[in-house]
PDB file of C-alpha atoms in Angstrom:
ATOM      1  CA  UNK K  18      21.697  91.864  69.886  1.00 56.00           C
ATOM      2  CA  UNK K  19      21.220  90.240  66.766  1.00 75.00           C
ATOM      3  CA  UNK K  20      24.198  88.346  64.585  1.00 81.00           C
ATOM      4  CA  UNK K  21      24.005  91.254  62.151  1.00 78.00           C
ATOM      5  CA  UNK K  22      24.425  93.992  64.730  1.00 78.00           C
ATOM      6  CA  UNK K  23      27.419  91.997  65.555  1.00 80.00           C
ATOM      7  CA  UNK K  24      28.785  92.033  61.522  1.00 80.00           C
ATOM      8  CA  UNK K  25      28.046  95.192  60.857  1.00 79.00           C
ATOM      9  CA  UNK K  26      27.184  97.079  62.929  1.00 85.00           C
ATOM     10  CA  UNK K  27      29.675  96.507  66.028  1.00 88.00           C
ATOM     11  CA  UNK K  28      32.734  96.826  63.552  1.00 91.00           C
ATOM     12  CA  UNK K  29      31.339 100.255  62.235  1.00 89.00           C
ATOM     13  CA  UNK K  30      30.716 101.894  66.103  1.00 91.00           C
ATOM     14  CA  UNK K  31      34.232 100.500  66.841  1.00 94.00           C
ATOM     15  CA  UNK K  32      35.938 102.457  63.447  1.00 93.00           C
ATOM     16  CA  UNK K  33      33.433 105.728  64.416  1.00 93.00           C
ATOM     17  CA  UNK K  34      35.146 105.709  68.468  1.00 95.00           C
ATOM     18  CA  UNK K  35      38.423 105.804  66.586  1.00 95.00           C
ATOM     19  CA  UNK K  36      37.590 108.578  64.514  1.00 95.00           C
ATOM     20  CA  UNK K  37      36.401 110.397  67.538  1.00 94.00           C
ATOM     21  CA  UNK K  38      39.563 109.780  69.759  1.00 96.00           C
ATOM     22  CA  UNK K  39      41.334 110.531  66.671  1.00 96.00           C
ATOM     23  CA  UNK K  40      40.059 114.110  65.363  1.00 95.00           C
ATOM     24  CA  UNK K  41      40.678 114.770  69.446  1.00 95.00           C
ATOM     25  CA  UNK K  42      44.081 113.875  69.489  1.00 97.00           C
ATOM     26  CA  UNK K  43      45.228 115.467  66.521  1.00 97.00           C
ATOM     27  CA  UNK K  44      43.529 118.385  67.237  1.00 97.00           C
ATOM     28  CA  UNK K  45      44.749 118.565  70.859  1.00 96.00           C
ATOM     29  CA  UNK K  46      48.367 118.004  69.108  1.00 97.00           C
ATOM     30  CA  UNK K  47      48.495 120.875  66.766  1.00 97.00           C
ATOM     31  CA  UNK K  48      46.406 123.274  69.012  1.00 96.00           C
ATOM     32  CA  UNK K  49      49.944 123.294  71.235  1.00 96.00           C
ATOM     33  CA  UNK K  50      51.323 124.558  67.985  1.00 96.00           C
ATOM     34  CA  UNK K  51      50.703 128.672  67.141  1.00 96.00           C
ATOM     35  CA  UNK K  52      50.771 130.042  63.751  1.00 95.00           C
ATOM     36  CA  UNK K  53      54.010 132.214  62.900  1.00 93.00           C
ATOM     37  CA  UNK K  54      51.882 134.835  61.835  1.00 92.00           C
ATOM     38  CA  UNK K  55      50.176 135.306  65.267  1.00 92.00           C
ATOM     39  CA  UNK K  56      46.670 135.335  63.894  1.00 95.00           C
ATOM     40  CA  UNK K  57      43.900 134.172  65.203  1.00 97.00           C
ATOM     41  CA  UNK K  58      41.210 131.943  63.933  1.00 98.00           C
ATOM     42  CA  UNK K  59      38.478 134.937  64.307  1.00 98.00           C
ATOM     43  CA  UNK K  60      40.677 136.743  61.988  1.00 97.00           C
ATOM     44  CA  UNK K  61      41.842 133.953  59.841  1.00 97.00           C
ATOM     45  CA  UNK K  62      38.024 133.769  58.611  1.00 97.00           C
ATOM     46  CA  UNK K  63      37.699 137.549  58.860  1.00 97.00           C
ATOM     47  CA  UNK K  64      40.190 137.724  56.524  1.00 96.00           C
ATOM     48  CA  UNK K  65      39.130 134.979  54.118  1.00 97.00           C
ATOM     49  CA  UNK K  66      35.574 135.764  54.067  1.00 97.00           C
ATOM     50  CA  UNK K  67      36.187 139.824  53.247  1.00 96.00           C
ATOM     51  CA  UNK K  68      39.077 138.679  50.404  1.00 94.00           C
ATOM     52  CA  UNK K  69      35.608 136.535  49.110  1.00 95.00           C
ATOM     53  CA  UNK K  70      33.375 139.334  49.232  1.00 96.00           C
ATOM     54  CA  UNK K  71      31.772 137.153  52.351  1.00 97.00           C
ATOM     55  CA  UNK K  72      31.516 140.845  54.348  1.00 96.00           C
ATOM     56  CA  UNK K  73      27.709 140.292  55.023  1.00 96.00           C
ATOM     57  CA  UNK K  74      28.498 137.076  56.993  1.00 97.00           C
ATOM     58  CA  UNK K  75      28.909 137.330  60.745  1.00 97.00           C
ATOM     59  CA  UNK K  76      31.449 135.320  62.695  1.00 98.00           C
ATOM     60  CA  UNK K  77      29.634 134.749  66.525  1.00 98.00           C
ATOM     61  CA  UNK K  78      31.468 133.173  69.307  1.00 97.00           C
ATOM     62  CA  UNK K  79      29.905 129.589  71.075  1.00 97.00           C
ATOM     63  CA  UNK K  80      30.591 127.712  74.216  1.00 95.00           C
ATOM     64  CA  UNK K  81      32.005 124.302  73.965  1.00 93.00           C
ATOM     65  CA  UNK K  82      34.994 122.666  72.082  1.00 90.00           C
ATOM     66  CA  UNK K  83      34.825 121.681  68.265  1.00 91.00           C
ATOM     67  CA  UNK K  84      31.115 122.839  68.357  1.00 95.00           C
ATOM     68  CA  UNK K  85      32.385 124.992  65.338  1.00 97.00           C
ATOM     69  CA  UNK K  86      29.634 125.428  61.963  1.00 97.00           C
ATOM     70  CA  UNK K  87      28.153 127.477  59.465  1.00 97.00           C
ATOM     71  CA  UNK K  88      24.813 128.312  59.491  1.00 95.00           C
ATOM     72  CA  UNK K  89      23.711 128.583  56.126  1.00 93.00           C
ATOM     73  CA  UNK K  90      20.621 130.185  57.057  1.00 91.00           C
ATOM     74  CA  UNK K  91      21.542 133.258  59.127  1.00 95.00           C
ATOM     75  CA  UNK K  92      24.636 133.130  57.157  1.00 96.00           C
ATOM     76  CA  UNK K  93      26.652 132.776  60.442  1.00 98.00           C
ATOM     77  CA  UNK K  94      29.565 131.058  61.500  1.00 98.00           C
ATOM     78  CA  UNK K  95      30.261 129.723  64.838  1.00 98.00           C
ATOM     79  CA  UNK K  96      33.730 129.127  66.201  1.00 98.00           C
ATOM     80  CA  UNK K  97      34.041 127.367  69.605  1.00 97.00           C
ATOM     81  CA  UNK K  98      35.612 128.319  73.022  1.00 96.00           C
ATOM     82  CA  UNK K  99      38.920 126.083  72.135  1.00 95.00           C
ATOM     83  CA  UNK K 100      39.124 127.847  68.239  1.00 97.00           C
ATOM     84  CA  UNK K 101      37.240 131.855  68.156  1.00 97.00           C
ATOM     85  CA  UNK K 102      40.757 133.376  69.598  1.00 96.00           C
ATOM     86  CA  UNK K 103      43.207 130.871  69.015  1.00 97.00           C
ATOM     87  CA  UNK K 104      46.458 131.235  67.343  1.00 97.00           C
ATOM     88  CA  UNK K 105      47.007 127.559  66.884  1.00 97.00           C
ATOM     89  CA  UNK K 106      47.853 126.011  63.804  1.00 97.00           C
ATOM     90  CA  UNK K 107      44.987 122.987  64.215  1.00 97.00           C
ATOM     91  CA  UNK K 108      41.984 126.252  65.256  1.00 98.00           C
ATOM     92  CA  UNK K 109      43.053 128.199  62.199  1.00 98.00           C
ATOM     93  CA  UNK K 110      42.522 125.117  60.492  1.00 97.00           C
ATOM     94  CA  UNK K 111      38.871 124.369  62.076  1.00 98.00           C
ATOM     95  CA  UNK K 112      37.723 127.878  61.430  1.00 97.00           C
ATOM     96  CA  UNK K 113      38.887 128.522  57.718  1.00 97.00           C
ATOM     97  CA  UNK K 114      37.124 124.614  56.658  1.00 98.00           C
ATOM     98  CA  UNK K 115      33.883 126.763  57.835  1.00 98.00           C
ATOM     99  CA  UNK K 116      35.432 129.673  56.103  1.00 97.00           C
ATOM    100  CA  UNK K 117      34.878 126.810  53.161  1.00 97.00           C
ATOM    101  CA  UNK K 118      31.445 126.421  53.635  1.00 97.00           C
ATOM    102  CA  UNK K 119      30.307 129.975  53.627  1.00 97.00           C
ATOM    103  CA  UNK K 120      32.059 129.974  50.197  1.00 97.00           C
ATOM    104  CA  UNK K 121      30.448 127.028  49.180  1.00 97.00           C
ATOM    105  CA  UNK K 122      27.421 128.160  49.857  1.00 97.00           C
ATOM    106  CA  UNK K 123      28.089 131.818  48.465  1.00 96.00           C
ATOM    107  CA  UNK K 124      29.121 130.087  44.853  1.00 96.00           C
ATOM    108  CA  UNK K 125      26.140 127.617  45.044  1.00 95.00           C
ATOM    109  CA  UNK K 126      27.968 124.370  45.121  1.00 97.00           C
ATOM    110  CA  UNK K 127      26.058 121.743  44.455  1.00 97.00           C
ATOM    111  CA  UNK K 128      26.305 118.777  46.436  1.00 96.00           C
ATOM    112  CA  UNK K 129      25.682 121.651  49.344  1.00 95.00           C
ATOM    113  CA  UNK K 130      22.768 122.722  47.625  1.00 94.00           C
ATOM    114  CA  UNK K 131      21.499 119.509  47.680  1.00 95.00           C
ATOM    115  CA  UNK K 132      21.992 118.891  51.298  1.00 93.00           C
ATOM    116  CA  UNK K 133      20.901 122.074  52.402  1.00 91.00           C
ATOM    117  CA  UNK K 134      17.234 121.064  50.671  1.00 91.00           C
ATOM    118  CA  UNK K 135      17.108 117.303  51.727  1.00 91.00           C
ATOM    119  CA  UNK K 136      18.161 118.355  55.178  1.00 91.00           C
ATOM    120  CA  UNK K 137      14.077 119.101  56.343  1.00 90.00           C
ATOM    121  CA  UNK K 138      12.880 116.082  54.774  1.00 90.00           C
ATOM    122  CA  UNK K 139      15.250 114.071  56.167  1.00 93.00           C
ATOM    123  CA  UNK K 140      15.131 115.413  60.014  1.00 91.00           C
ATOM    124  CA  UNK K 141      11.866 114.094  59.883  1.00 92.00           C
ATOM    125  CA  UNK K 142      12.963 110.815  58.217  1.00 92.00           C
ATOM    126  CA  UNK K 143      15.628 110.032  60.711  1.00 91.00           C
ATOM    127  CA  UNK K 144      12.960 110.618  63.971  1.00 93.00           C
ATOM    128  CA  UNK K 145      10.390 108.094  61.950  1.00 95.00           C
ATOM    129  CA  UNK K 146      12.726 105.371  60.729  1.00 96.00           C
ATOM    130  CA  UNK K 147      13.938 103.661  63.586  1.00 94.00           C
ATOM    131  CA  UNK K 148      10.335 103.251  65.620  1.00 95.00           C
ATOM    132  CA  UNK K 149       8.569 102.561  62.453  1.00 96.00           C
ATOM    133  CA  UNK K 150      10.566  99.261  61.956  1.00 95.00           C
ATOM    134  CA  UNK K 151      10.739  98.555  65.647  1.00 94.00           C
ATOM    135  CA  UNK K 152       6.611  98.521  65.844  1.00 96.00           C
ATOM    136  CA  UNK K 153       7.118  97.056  62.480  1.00 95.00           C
ATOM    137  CA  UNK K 154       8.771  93.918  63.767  1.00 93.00           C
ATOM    138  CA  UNK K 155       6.943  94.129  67.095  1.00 93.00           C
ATOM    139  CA  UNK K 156       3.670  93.578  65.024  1.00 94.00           C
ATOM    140  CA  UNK K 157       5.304  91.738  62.763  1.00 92.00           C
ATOM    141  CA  UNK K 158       3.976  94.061  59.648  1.00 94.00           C
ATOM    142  CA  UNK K 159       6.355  93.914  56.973  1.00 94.00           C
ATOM    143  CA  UNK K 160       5.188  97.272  55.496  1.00 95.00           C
ATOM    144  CA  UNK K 161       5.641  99.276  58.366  1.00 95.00           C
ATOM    145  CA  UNK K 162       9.450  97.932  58.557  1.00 96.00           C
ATOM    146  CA  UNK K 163       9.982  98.361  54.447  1.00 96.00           C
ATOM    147  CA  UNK K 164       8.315 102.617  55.113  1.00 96.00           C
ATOM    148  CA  UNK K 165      10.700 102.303  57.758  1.00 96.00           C
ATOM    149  CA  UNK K 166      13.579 101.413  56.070  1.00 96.00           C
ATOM    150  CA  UNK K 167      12.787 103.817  52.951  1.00 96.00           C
ATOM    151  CA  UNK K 168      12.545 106.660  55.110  1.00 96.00           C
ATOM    152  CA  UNK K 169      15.780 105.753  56.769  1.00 96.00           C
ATOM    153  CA  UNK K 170      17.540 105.123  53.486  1.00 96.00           C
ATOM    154  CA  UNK K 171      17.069 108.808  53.285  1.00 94.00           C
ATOM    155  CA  UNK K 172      19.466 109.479  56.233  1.00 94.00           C
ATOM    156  CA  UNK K 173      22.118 107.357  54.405  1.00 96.00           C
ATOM    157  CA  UNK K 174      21.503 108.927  51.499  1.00 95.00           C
ATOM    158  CA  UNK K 175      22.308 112.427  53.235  1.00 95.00           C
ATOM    159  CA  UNK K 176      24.996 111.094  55.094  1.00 95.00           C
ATOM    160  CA  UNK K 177      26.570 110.291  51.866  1.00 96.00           C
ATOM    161  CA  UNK K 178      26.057 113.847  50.360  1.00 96.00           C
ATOM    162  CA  UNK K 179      27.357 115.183  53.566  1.00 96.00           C
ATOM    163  CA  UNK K 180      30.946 113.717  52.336  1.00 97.00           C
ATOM    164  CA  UNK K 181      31.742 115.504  48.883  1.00 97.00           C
ATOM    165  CA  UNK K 182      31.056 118.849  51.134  1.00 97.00           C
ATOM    166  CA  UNK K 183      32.972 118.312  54.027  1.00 97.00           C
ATOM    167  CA  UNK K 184      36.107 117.163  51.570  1.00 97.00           C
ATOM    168  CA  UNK K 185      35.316 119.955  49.870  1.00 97.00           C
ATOM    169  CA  UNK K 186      35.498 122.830  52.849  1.00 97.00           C
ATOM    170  CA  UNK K 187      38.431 121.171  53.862  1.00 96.00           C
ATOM    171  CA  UNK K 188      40.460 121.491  50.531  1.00 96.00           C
ATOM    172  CA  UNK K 189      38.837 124.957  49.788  1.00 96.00           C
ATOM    173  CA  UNK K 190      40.389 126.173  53.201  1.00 96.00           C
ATOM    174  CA  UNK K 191      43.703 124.764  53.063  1.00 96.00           C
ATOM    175  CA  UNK K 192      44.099 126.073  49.803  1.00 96.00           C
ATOM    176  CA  UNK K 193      43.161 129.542  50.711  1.00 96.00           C
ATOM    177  CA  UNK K 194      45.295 129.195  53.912  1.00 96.00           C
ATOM    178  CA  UNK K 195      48.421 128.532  51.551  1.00 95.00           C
ATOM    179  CA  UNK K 196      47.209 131.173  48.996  1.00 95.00           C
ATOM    180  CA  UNK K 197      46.933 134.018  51.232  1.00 94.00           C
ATOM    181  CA  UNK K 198      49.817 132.837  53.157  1.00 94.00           C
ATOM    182  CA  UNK K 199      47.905 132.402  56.634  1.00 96.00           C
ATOM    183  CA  UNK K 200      49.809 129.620  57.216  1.00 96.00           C
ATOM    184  CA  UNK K 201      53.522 128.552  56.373  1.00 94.00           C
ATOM    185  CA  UNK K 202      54.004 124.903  54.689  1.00 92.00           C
ATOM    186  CA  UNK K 203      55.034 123.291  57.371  1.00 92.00           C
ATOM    187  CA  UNK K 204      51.923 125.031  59.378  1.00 96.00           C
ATOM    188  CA  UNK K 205      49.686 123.973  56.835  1.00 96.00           C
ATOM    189  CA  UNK K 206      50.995 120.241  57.388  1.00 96.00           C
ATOM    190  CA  UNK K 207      49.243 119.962  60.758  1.00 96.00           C
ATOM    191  CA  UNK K 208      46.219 121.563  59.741  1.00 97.00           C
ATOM    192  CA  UNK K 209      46.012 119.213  56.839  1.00 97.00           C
ATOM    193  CA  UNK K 210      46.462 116.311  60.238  1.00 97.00           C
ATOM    194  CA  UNK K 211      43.412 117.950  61.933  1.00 97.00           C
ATOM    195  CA  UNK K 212      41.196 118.712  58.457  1.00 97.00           C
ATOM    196  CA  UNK K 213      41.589 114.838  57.640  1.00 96.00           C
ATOM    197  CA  UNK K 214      41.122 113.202  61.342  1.00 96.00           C
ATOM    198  CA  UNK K 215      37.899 115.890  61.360  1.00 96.00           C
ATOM    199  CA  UNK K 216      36.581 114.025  58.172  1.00 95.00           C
ATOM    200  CA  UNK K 217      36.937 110.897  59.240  1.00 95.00           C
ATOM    201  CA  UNK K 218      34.345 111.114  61.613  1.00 95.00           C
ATOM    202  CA  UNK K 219      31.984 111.872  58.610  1.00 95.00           C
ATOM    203  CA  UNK K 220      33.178 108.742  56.721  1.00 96.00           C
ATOM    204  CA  UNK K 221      32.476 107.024  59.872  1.00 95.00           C
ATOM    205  CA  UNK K 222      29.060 107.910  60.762  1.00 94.00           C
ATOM    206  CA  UNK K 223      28.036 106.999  56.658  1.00 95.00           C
ATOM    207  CA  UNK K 224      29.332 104.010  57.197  1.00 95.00           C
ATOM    208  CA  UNK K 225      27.670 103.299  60.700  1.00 94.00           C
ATOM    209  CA  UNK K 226      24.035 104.208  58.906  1.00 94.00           C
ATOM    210  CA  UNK K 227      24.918 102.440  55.729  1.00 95.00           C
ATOM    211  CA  UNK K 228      25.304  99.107  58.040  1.00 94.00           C
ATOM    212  CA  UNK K 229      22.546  99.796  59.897  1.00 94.00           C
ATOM    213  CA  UNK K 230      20.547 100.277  56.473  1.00 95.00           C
ATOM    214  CA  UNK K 231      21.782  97.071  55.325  1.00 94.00           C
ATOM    215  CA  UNK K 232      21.253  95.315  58.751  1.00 93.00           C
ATOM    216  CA  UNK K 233      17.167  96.402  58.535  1.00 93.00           C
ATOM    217  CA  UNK K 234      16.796  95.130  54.937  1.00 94.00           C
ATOM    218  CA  UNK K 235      18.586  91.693  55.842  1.00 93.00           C
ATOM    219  CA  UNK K 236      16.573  91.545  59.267  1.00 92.00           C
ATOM    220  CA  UNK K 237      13.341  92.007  56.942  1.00 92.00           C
ATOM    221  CA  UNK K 238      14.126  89.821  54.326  1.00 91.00           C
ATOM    222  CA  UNK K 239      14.403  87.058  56.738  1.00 87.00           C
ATOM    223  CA  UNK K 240      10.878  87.716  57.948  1.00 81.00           C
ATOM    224  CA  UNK K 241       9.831  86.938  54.663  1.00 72.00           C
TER     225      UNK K 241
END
């Protein structure tokens, strides 16, 4: 453990742990609260994808909790055991912020766009990176560590792309929950809770790879 692990990188793991008990907590909060409406989440995103003209994407049901996504792919989206039949205000939430992406993607938003093409090149990136600068170091070959830490800067870029779209989903859906009156105000409230403790954990992990990018480049430069 080096002294910039312990800078940056230690205070950035601490901030993404909050984040995590966070989005748990608030989620666990409002998913004691149910929607006046008595709608679920599956129907929630029914509901907002047909009003979109979203009828050719499928809604699927998946084990776990908070595993929720869109698949941009299949043009699928996945709601979890603790959100698919839900009534609660903070599942409603959860499933119409992927309700957001399948719109996004539908009207060709950009900064999706952008991470929807990156996201191949930089799969591959993120499984190089790391043991290209570790072998780097270990043979002490600069190069290897600087190919290292381009290819890496490549994950931070993503995870900084990844932000504008998750902020995005999120407004987009608690918009359209007002707007189609899915939720009341003081409903939408605690969805808003859950939406924002969600993307935290986003802000988090760019800034956990952002240190770590900045902890390679000062660990190199002092081989120099």
């Amino acid at each position: 453990m080096d002294i910039y692990y312990l800078v940056f990188i230690l205070p950035a793991v601490i901030i993404t742990l909050w984040a995590q008990i966070k989005v748990k907590t608030t989620f666990n909060k409002y998913a004691k609260i149910y929607s006046q409406n008595g709608i679920t989440a599956y129907d929630a995103v029914r509901k907002i994808l047909d009003a979109n003209g979203l009828t050719n994407v499928v809604i699927e049901h998946i084990s776990g909790s908070l595993t929720d996504h869109y698949d941009p792919k299949e043009r699928v989206i996945r709601l979890s055991d603790s959100v698919y039949s839900s009534m609660s205000v903070a599942s409603i939430g959860v499933a119409a912020h992927e309700a957001g992406h399948a719109i996004q993607h539908a009207k060709s938003y950009a900064p999706l766009a952008l991470r929807n093409t990156v996201y191949p090149v930089v799969n591959i990136s993120s499984q190089a990176a790391i043991p290209l600068i570790f072998i780097g170091f270990l043979i002490n070959s600069l190069n290897l560590v600087y190919l290292g830490i381009i290819l890496f800067s490549a994950v931070v870029l993503f995870q900084l792309i990844t932000l504008p779209v998750e902020f995005n989903a999120s407004g987009r859906a608690l918009k359209i929950l007002k707007d189609y009156n899915i939720l009341s105000a003081n409903e939408l409230g605690g969805a808003k809770r859950v939406l924002s403790a969600a993307a935290m954990t986003y802000v988090a992990s760019a800034l956990v790879a952002a240190a770590q990018l900045l902890r390679f480049v000062l660990m190199a430069r002092r081989r120099d």
